[in-house]
PDB file of C-alpha atoms in Angstrom:
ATOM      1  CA  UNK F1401     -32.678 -38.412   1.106  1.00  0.00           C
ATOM      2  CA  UNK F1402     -33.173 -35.803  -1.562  1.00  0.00           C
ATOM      3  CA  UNK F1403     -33.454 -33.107   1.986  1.00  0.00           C
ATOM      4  CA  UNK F1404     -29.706 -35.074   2.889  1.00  0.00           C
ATOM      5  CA  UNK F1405     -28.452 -34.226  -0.596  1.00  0.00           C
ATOM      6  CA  UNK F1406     -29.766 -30.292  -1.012  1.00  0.00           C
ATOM      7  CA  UNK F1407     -28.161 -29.895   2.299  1.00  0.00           C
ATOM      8  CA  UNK F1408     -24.312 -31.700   0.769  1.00  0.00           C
ATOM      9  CA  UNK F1409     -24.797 -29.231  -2.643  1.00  0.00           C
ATOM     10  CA  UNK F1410     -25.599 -26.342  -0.371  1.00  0.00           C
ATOM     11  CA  UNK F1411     -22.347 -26.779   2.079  1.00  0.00           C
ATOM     12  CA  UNK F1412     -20.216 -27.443  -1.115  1.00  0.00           C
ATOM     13  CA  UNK F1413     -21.523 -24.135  -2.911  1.00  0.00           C
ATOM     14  CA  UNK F1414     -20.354 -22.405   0.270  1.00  0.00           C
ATOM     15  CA  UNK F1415     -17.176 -23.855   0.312  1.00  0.00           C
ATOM     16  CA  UNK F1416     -16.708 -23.205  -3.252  1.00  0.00           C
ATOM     17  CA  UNK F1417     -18.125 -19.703  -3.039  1.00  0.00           C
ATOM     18  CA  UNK F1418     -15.425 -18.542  -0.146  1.00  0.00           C
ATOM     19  CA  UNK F1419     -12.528 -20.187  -1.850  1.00  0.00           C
ATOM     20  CA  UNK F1420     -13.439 -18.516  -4.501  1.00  0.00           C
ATOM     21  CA  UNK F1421     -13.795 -15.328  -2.790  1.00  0.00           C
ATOM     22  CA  UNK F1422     -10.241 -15.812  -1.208  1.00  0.00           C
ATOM     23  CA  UNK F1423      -8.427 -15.841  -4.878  1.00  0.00           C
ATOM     24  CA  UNK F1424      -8.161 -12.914  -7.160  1.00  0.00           C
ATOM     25  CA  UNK F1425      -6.870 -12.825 -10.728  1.00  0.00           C
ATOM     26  CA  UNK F1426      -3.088 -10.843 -11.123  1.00  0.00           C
ATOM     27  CA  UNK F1427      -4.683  -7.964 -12.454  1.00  0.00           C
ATOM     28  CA  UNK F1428      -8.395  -6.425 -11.623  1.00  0.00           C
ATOM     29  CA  UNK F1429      -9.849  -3.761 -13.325  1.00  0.00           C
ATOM     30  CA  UNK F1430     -12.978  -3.120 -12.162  1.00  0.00           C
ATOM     31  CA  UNK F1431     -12.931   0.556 -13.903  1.00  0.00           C
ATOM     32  CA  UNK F1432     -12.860  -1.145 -17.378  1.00  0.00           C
ATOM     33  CA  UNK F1433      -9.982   0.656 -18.577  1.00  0.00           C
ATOM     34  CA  UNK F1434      -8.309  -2.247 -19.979  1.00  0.00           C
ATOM     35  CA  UNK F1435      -9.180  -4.379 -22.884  1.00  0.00           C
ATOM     36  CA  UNK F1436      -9.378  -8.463 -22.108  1.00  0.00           C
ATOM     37  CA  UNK F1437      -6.400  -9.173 -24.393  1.00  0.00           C
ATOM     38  CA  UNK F1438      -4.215  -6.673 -22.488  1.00  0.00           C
ATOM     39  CA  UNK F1439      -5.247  -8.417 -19.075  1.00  0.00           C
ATOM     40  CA  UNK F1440      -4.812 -11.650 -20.423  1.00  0.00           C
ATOM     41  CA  UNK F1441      -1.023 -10.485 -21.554  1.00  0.00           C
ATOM     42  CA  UNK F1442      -0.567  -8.990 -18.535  1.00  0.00           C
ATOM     43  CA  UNK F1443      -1.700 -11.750 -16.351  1.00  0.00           C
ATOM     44  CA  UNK F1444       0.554 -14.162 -18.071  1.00  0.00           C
ATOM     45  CA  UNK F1445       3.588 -11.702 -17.715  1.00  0.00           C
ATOM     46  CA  UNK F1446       3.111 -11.181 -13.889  1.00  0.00           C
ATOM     47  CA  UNK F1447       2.468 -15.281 -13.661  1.00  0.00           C
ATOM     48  CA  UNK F1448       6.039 -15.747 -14.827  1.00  0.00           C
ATOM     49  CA  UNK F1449       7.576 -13.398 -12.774  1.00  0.00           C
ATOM     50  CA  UNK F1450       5.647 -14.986  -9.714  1.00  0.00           C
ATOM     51  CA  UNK F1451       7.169 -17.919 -10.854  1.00  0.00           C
ATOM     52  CA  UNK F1452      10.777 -16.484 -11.582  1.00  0.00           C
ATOM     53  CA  UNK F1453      11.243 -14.989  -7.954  1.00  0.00           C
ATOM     54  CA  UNK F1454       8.647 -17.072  -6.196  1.00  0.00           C
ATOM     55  CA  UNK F1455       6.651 -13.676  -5.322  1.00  0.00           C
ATOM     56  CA  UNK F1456       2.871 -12.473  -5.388  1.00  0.00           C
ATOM     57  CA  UNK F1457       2.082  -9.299  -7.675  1.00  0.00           C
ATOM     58  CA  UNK F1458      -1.383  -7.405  -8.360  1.00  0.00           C
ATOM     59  CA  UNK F1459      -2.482  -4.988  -9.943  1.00  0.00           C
ATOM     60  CA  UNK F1460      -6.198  -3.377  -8.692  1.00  0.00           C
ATOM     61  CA  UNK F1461      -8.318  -0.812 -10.544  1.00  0.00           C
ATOM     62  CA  UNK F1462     -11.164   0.615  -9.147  1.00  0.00           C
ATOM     63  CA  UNK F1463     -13.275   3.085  -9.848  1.00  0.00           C
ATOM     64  CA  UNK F1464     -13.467   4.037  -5.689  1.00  0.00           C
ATOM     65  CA  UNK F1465     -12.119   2.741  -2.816  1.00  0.00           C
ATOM     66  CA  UNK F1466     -15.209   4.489  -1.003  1.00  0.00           C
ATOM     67  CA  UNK F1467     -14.553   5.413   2.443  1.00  0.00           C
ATOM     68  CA  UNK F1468     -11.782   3.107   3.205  1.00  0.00           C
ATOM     69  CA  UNK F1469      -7.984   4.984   2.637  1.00  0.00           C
ATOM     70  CA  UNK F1470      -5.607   4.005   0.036  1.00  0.00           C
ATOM     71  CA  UNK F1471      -2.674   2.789   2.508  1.00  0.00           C
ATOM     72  CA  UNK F1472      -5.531   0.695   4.076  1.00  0.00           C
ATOM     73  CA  UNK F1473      -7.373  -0.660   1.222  1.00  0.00           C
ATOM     74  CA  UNK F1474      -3.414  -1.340   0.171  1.00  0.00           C
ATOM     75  CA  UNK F1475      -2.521  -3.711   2.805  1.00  0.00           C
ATOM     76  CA  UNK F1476      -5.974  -5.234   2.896  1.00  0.00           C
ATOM     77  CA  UNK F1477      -5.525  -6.824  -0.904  1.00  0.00           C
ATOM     78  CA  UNK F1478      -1.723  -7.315  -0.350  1.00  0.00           C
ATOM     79  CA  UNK F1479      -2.410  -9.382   2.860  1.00  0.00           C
ATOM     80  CA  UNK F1480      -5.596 -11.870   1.889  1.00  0.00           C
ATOM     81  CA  UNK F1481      -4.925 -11.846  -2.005  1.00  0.00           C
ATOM     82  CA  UNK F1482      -1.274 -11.407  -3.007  1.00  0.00           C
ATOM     83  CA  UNK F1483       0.215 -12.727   1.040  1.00  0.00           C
ATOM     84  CA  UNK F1484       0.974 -16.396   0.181  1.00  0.00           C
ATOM     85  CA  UNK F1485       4.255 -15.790  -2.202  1.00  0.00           C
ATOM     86  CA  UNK F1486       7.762 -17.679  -0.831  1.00  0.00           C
ATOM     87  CA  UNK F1487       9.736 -14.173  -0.784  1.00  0.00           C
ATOM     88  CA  UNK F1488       6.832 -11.814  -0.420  1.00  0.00           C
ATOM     89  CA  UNK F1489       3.609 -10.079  -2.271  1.00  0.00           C
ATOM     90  CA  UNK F1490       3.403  -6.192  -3.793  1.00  0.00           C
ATOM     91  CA  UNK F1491       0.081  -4.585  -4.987  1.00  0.00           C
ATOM     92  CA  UNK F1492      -0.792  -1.920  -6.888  1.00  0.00           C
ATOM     93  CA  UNK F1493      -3.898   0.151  -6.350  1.00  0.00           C
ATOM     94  CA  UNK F1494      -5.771   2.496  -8.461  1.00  0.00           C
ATOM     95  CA  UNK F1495      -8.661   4.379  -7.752  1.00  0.00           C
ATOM     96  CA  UNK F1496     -10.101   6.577 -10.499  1.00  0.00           C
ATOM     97  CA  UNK F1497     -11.949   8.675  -8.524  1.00  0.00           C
ATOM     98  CA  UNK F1498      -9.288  10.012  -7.024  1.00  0.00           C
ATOM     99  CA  UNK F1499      -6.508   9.668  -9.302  1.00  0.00           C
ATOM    100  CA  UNK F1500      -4.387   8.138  -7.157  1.00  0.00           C
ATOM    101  CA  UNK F1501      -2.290   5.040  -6.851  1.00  0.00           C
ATOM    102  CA  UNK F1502      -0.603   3.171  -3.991  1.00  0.00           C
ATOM    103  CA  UNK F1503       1.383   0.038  -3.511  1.00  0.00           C
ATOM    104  CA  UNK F1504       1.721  -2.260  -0.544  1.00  0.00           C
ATOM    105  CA  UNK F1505       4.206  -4.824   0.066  1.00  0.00           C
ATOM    106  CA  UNK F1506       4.266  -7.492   3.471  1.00  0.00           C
ATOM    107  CA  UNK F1507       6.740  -7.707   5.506  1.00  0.00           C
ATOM    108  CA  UNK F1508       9.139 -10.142   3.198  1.00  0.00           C
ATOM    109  CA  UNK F1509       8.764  -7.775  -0.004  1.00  0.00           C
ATOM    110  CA  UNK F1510       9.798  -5.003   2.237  1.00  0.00           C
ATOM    111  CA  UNK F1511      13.336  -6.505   2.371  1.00  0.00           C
ATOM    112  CA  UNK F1512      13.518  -6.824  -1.314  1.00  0.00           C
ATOM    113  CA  UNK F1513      11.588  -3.410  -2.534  1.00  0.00           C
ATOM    114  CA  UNK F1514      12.502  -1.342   0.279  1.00  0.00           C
ATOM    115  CA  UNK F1515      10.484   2.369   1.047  1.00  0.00           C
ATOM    116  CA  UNK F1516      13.466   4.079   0.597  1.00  0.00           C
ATOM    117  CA  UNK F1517      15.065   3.481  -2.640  1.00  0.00           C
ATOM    118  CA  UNK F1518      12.518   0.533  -4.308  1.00  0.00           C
ATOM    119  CA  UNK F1519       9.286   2.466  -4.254  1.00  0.00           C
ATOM    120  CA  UNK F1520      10.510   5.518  -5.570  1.00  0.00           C
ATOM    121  CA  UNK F1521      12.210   3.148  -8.356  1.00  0.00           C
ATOM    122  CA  UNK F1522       9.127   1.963  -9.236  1.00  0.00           C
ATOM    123  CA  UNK F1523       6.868   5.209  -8.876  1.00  0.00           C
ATOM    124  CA  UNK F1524       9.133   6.275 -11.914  1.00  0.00           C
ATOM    125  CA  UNK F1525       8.715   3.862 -13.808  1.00  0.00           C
ATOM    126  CA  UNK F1526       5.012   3.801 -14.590  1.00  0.00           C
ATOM    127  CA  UNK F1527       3.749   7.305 -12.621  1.00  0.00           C
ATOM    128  CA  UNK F1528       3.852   9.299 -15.988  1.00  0.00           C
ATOM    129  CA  UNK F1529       2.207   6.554 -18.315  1.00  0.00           C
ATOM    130  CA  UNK F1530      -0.723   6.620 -15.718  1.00  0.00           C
ATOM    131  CA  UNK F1531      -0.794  10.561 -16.219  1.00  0.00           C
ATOM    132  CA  UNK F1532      -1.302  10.104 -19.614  1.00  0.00           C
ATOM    133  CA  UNK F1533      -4.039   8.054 -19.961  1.00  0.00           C
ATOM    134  CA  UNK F1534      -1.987   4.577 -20.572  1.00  0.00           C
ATOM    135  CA  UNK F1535      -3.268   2.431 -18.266  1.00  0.00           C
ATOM    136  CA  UNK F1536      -1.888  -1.082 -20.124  1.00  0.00           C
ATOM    137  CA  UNK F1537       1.746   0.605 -20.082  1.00  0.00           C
ATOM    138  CA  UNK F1538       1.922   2.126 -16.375  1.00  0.00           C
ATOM    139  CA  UNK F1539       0.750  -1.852 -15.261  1.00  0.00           C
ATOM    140  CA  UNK F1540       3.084  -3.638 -17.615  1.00  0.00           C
ATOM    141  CA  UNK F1541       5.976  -0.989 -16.523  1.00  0.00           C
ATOM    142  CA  UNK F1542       5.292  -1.727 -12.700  1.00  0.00           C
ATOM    143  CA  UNK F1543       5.588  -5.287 -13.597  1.00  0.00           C
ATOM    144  CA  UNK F1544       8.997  -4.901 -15.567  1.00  0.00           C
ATOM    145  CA  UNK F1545      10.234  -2.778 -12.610  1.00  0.00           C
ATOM    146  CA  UNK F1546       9.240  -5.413  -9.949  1.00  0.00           C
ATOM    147  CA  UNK F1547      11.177  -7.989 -12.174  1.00  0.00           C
ATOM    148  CA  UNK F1548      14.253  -5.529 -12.683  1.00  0.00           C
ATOM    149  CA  UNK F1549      14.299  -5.034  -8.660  1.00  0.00           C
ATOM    150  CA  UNK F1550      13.965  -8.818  -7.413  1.00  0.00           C
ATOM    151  CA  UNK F1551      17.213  -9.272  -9.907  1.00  0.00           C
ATOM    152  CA  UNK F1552      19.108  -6.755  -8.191  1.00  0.00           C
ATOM    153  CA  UNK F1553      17.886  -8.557  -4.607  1.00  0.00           C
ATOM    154  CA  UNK F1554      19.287 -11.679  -6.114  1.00  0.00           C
ATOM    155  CA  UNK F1555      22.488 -11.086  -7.930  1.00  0.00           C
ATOM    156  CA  UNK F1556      23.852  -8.371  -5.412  1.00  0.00           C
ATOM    157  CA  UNK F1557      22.382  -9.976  -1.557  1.00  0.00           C
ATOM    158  CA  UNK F1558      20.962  -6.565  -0.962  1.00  0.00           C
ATOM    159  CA  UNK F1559      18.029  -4.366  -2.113  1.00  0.00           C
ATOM    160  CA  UNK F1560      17.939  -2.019  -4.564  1.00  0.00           C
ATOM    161  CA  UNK F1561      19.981   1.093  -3.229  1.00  0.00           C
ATOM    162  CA  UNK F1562      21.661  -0.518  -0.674  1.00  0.00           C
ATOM    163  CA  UNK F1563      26.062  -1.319  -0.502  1.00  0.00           C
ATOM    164  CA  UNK F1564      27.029  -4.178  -0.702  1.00  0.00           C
ATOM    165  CA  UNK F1565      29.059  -5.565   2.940  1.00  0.00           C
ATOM    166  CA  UNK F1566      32.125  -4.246   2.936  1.00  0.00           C
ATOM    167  CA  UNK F1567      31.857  -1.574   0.277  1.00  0.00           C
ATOM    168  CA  UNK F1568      33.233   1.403   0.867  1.00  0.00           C
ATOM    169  CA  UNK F1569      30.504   4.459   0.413  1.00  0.00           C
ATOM    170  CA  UNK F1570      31.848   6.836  -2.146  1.00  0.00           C
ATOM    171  CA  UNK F1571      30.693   9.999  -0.759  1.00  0.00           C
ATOM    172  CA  UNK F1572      31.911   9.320   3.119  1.00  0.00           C
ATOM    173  CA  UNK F1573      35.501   8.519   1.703  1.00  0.00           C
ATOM    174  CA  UNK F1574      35.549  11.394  -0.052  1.00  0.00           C
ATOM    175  CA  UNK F1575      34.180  13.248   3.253  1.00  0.00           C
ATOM    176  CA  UNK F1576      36.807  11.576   4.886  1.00  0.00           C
ATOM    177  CA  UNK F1577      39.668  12.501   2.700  1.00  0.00           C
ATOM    178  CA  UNK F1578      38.654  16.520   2.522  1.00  0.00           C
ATOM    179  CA  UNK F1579      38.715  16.195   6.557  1.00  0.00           C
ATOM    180  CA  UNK F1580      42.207  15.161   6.721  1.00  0.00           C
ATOM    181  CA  UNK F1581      43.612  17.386   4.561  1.00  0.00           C
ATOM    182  CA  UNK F1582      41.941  20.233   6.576  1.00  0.00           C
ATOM    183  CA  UNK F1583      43.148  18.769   9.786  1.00  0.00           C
ATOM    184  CA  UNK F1584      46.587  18.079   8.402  1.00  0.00           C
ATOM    185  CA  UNK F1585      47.147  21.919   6.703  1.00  0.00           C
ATOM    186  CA  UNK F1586      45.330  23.451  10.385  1.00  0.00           C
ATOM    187  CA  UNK F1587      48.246  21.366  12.328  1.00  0.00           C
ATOM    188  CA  UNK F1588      51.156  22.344  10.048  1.00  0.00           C
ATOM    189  CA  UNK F1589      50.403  25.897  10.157  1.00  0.00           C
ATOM    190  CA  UNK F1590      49.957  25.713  14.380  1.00  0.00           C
ATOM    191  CA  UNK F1591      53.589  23.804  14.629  1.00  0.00           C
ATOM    192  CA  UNK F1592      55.285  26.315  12.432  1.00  0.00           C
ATOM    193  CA  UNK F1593      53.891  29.509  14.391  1.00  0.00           C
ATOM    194  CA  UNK F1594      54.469  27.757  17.644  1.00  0.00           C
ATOM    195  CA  UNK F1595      58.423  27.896  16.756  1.00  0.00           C
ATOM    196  CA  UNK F1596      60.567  29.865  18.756  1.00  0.00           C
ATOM    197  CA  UNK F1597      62.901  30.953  16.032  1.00  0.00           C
ATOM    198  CA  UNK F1598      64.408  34.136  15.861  1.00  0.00           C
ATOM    199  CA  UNK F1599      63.932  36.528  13.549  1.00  0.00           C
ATOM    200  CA  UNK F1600      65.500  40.182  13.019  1.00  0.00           C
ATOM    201  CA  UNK F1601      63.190  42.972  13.397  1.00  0.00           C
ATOM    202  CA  UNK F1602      62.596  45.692  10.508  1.00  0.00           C
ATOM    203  CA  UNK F1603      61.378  48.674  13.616  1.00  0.00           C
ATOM    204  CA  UNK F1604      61.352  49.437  16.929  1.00  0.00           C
ATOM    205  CA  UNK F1605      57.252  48.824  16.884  1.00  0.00           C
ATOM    206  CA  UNK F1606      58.259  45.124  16.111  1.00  0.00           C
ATOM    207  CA  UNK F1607      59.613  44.895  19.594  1.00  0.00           C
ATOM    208  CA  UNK F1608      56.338  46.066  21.614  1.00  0.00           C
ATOM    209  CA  UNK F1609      54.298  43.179  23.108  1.00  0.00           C
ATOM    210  CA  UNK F1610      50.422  43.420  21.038  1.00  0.00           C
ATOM    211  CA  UNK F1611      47.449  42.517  22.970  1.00  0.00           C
ATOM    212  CA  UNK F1612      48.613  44.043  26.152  1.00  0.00           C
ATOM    213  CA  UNK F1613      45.695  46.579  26.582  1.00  0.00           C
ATOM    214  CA  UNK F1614      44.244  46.261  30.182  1.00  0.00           C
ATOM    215  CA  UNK F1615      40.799  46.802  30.824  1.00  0.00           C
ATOM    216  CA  UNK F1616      40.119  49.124  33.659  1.00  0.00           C
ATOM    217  CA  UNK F1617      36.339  48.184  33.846  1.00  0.00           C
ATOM    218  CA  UNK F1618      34.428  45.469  33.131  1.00  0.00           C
ATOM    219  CA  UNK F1619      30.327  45.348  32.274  1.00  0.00           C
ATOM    220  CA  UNK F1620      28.280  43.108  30.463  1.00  0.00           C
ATOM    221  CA  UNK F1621      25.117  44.379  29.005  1.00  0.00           C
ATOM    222  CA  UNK F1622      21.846  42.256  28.303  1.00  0.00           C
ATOM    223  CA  UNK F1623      20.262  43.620  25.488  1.00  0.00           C
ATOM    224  CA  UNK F1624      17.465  41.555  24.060  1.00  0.00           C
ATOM    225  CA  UNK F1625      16.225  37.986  24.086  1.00  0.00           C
ATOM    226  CA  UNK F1626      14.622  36.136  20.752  1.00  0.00           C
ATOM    227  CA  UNK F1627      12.546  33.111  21.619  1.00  0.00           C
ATOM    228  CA  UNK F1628      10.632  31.113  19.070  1.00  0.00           C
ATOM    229  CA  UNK F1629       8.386  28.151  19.765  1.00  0.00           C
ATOM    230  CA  UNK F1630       7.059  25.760  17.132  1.00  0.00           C
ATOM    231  CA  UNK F1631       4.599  23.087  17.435  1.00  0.00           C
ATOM    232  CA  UNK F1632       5.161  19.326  17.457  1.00  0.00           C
ATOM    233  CA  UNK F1633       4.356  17.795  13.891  1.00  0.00           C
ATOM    234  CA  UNK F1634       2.133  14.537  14.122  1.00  0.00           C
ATOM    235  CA  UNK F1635       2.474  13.361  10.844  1.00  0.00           C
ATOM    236  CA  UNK F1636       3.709  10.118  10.211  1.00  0.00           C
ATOM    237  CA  UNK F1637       6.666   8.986   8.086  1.00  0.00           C
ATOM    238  CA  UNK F1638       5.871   6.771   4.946  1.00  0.00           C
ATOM    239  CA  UNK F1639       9.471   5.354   4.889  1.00  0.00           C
ATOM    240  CA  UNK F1640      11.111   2.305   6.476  1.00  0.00           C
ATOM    241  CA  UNK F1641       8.422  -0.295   6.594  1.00  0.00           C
ATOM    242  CA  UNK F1642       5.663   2.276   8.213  1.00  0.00           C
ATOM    243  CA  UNK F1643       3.053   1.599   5.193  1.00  0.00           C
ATOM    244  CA  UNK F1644       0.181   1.242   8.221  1.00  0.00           C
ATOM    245  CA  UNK F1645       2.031  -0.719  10.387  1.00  0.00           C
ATOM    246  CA  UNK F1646       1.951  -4.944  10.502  1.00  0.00           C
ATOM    247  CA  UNK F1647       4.871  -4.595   8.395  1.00  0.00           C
ATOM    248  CA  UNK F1648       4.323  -3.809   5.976  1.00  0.00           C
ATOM    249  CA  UNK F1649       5.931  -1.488   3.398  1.00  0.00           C
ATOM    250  CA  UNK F1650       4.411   1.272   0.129  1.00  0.00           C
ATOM    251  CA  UNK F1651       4.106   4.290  -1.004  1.00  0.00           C
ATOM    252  CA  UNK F1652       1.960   6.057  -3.619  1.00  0.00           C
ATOM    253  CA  UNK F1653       1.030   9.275  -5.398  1.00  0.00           C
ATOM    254  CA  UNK F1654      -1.821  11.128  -7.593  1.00  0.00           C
ATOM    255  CA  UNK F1655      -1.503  11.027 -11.533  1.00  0.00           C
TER     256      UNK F1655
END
């Protein structure tokens, strides 16, 4: 009985010990660079904008990632910690060994916090506090600007950056506009000096046909030839959902 009942204690300290492992507090710091009321505060800010937008945010320190890579280790915590929210999950990563920071987003946060206009939104909002030593600010900032973009996603339909349907893009109208004007003066000017009108002539010169030189020979001459080659690039493009592929979406930076 007692060899029935270690064995019942033992499976339930697994069990217990993997969900366990499978959770992970809002915010981590693992380089002890904040203090515990500050994680608390921050913890409880990013639980009510989980709640608000029915999202997943977290915020990693470290003091290494060691040999894994920061887009990697990225999508690793986004997709078995942060993975499970209604309209997607974001994380930010920061190793202090490095300096550097990246964030991840799956596949439905990429919609809503897009590579293009989103990331670079939130790079700015918290890249200079982490340069300056303000650890508590650069997370609390990321936070704010997470909150400030799934607003935009939900009043306007789109992401952050992106028209509206059916709005008109400033800049091609006004393209547009300069174009027809140009095509509109270059037509005018060809009708009038295709008239036939005539006109009185001030000297005799007016009445000799120009452009009527004829050639008597004819040679082309091949002087020199200018060829440049360049090698294919192989890097990859960080835009557009490319944050490692699956999906997902990201971008980071060095402080």
């Amino acid at each position: 009985m007692k060899k029935f009942l270690s064995l019942i204690a033992l499976i339930l300290l697994i069990t217990f010990s993997s969900a366990s492992a499978e959770r992970l507090e809002p915010v981590t710091d693992q380089a002890g660079l904040l203090k515990a009321q500050e994680i608390k505060q921050l913890n409880q800010k990013i639980r009510d904008v989980e709640q608000a937008h029915k999202v997943k945010i977290g915020v990693v320190f470290v003091k290494s990632i060691g040999n894994s890579d920061m887009v990697t280790a990225s999508n690793d915590l986004v997709d078995k910690y942060f993975n499970n929210g209604m309209n997607g999950g974001i994380v930010l990563l920061i190793a202090m060994d490095e300096r550097k920071y990246e964030m991840a987003t799956n596949s439905r946060m990429v919609e809503r916090i897009t590579d293009y206009d989103g990331i670079p939104f939130l790079k700015e909002s918290f890249q200079s506090d982490l340069s300056a030593g303000d650890y508590y600010g650069a997370a609390n900032n990321f936070v704010e600007g997470v909150d400030e973009l799934m607003n935009y996603y939900e009043t306007n339909g789109v992401a952050y950056g992106q028209r509206k349907p059916g709005e008109i893009d400033p800049m091609a109208a006004l393209v547009a506009a300069v174009t027809a004007i140009i095509l509109g003066v270059f037509i005018r000017s060809f009708l009038i000096g295709a008239m036939s009108n005539i006109q009185y002539a001030m000297g005799a010169t007016d009445y000799l046909k120009k452009n009527t030189v004829k050639l008597t020979e004819n040679r082309d001459t091949f002087l020199f030839m200018n060829v440049q080659r360049r090698p294919k690039s192989s890097g990859r493009s960080r835009s557009g959902g490319g944050h490692g592929g699956g999906g997902h979406g990201g971008g980071g930076g060095s402080f």
